[in-house]
Amino acid sequence: MNRKQNEVLKFLFTFKTATEKQLIELTDCTIHDINYLLTNKLIFKDKNTNMIYHKLRGVDVKFMVALELVCKYKPNIQNYEKAKFPVIITFSIKNITYDVIVAKSIEQKRIFEMLDEISFSDKIILVIENKEKYDISDVKTNRECLICLYPLKIIGKVN
C-alpha cells in the first residue's frame, strides 16, 4: 500500500462514506488507488448507491452529503474536520466557521429547534431530506443559516 492509498483509508475511517469523485478531489488520489483498496477489501463500494466506505465504518449517507459541500467550496476552505453529531463537518472560509448538519426527515424539527445548542460555528448550513416537513418558523437561531435540499439546492435562509 502506498502513501495515497493509506491517506484514502484514513480519510474514510474518519469521514465514513464518500463517492469516488469526492475521494479523488479531497485526497488527491487516483482511481487506481481506490481500485487497489477495493480489490484488497480494505474499503467497499455499496452496490445500490456506489458510495465507498471503510470496512470498519459502514455506509453513512450524511457524510457523503456533507463532503459534497466541502468539494463545492474547496478552493476557499482553509480547513475542515469531522464534527460532533449532529454536526457532520465544520469548515472555515476567511476565518468564518461553518457547521454542516444533514438532517433526516425524522430529525428535522428537533434539530431546527436546537440549533444553538448543537452548533457553535459562526454560520450553519443545514441540508434537509424532506422539503414537505420544512417550516422556516421552526428554525431557532440568531446566526445565519442556509437550508438546502440534496442534490445541493438552497431553499431558504434565516438571518
C-alpha positions as a printed NumPy array, in Angstrom:
array([[  0.   ,   0.   ,   0.   ],
       [  1.375,   3.398,  -0.967],
       [  1.047,   6.737,   0.863],
       [ -2.02 ,   7.919,  -1.114],
       [ -3.861,   4.644,  -0.523],
       [ -3.121,   4.971,   3.179],
       [ -4.499,   8.538,   3.104],
       [ -7.708,   7.308,   1.458],
       [ -8.071,   4.634,   4.114],
       [ -7.586,   7.162,   6.94 ],
       [ -9.94 ,   9.62 ,   5.24 ],
       [-12.705,   7.008,   5.014],
       [-12.102,   5.887,   8.575],
       [-12.726,   9.482,   9.677],
       [-15.468,  10.525,   7.237],
       [-17.068,   7.075,   6.795],
       [-18.57 ,   7.427,   3.289],
       [-17.663,   9.256,   0.078],
       [-18.054,   8.995,  -3.669],
       [-15.12 ,   8.186,  -5.963],
       [-15.154,  11.775,  -7.186],
       [-15.025,  13.132,  -3.619],
       [-12.15 ,  10.821,  -2.682],
       [-10.133,  11.854,  -5.723],
       [-10.799,  15.556,  -5.119],
       [-10.255,  15.595,  -1.353],
       [ -7.339,  13.152,  -1.027],
       [ -5.675,  13.77 ,  -4.412],
       [ -5.603,  10.023,  -5.04 ],
       [ -6.199,   8.254,  -8.341],
       [ -8.836,   5.768,  -9.438],
       [ -6.044,   3.158,  -9.337],
       [ -5.504,   3.854,  -5.628],
       [ -9.22 ,   3.371,  -4.968],
       [ -9.342,   0.185,  -7.065],
       [ -6.36 ,  -1.239,  -5.176],
       [ -8.139,  -0.699,  -1.853],
       [-11.381,  -2.15 ,  -3.241],
       [ -9.612,  -5.204,  -4.678],
       [ -7.869,  -5.856,  -1.371],
       [-11.159,  -5.409,   0.515],
       [ -9.85 ,  -2.585,   2.68 ],
       [-12.761,  -0.428,   1.501],
       [-16.061,  -1.356,  -0.095],
       [-18.452,   0.091,  -2.669],
       [-22.168,  -0.103,  -1.927],
       [-23.887,  -1.843,  -4.843],
       [-27.039,   0.301,  -4.69 ],
       [-25.541,   3.774,  -4.226],
       [-21.931,   3.348,  -5.481],
       [-20.76 ,   5.072,  -2.298],
       [-17.404,   3.959,  -0.952],
       [-16.927,   3.235,   2.73 ],
       [-14.327,   1.926,   5.175],
       [-14.796,  -1.734,   6.027],
       [-14.962,  -0.943,   9.757],
       [-17.366,   2.008,   9.469],
       [-20.227,   1.175,   7.075],
       [-22.249,   3.451,   4.796],
       [-23.379,   6.816,   6.162],
       [-25.068,   8.987,   3.54 ],
       [-24.869,  12.077,   5.767],
       [-21.089,  12.189,   5.384],
       [-21.283,  11.902,   1.602],
       [-23.746,  14.821,   1.51 ],
       [-21.576,  16.958,   3.822],
       [-18.458,  16.155,   1.779],
       [-20.295,  17.399,  -1.309],
       [-20.351,  20.844,   0.324],
       [-16.644,  20.593,   1.138],
       [-15.917,  19.776,  -2.517],
       [-18.102,  22.663,  -3.685],
       [-16.24 ,  25.204,  -1.553],
       [-12.816,  23.504,  -1.525],
       [-10.918,  26.31 ,  -3.289],
       [-11.934,  28.714,  -0.481],
       [-11.79 ,  26.373,   2.523],
       [ -8.904,  26.902,   4.924],
       [ -9.521,  23.635,   6.792],
       [-12.272,  21.123,   7.526],
       [-12.791,  18.396,  10.083],
       [-15.281,  15.86 ,  11.296],
       [-17.513,  17.334,  13.992],
       [-19.598,  16.052,  16.855],
       [-23.008,  14.644,  15.873],
       [-25.444,  16.015,  14.74 ],
       [-22.964,  18.434,  13.15 ],
       [-21.213,  16.355,  10.481],
       [-18.383,  18.615,   9.317],
       [-17.031,  22.001,  10.373],
       [-15.02 ,  24.107,   7.951],
       [-13.553,  27.624,   7.774],
       [-13.559,  30.181,   4.99 ],
       [-11.848,  33.56 ,   5.6  ],
       [-11.809,  32.816,   9.354],
       [-15.583,  32.274,   9.447],
       [-16.605,  28.829,  10.698],
       [-19.447,  26.859,   9.176],
       [-21.179,  23.806,  10.623],
       [-22.755,  21.369,   8.188],
       [-25.735,  19.482,   9.557],
       [-27.507,  16.844,   7.495],
       [-30.95 ,  16.073,   8.904],
       [-33.175,  13.141,   8.029],
       [-36.926,  13.784,   7.968],
       [-37.452,  12.296,  11.395],
       [-34.793,  14.601,  12.935],
       [-35.566,  17.865,  11.133],
       [-37.943,  19.578,  13.558],
       [-35.867,  18.742,  16.649],
       [-32.618,  19.904,  15.009],
       [-34.295,  23.144,  13.849],
       [-35.374,  23.874,  17.421],
       [-31.986,  23.035,  18.988],
       [-29.56 ,  24.684,  16.546],
       [-27.973,  26.978,  19.131],
       [-27.436,  24.041,  21.498],
       [-25.813,  21.743,  18.917],
       [-23.852,  24.169,  16.738],
       [-21.217,  26.67 ,  17.836],
       [-19.977,  27.988,  14.494],
       [-20.43 ,  31.448,  13.01 ],
       [-22.818,  30.142,  10.333],
       [-24.796,  26.954,   9.697],
       [-25.53 ,  25.024,   6.532],
       [-28.444,  22.689,   7.091],
       [-29.185,  20.025,   4.483],
       [-32.623,  18.506,   4.923],
       [-34.168,  15.389,   3.475],
       [-37.792,  16.415,   3.252],
       [-38.991,  19.789,   1.969],
       [-42.587,  18.978,   2.935],
       [-41.615,  18.824,   6.63 ],
       [-39.696,  22.097,   6.37 ],
       [-41.204,  25.095,   8.17 ],
       [-38.854,  28.08 ,   8.378],
       [-40.547,  29.244,  11.588],
       [-39.182,  26.098,  13.321],
       [-35.574,  27.232,  12.737],
       [-34.434,  28.671,  16.08 ],
       [-31.119,  30.525,  15.803],
       [-29.806,  34.074,  15.65 ],
       [-26.978,  33.059,  13.325],
       [-27.057,  32.934,   9.558],
       [-28.402,  29.572,   8.439],
       [-28.772,  28.261,   4.896],
       [-31.325,  25.492,   4.41 ],
       [-30.661,  23.199,   1.449],
       [-32.012,  20.076,  -0.178],
       [-29.844,  17.368,  -1.694],
       [-28.75 ,  17.481,  -4.513],
       [-27.492,  20.785,  -3.152],
       [-30.107,  23.433,  -3.727],
       [-30.758,  26.358,  -1.376],
       [-34.419,  26.521,  -0.348],
       [-34.256,  29.011,   2.497],
       [-32.152,  31.357,   4.588],
       [-32.537,  32.537,   8.17 ],
       [-30.944,  35.794,   9.39 ]])
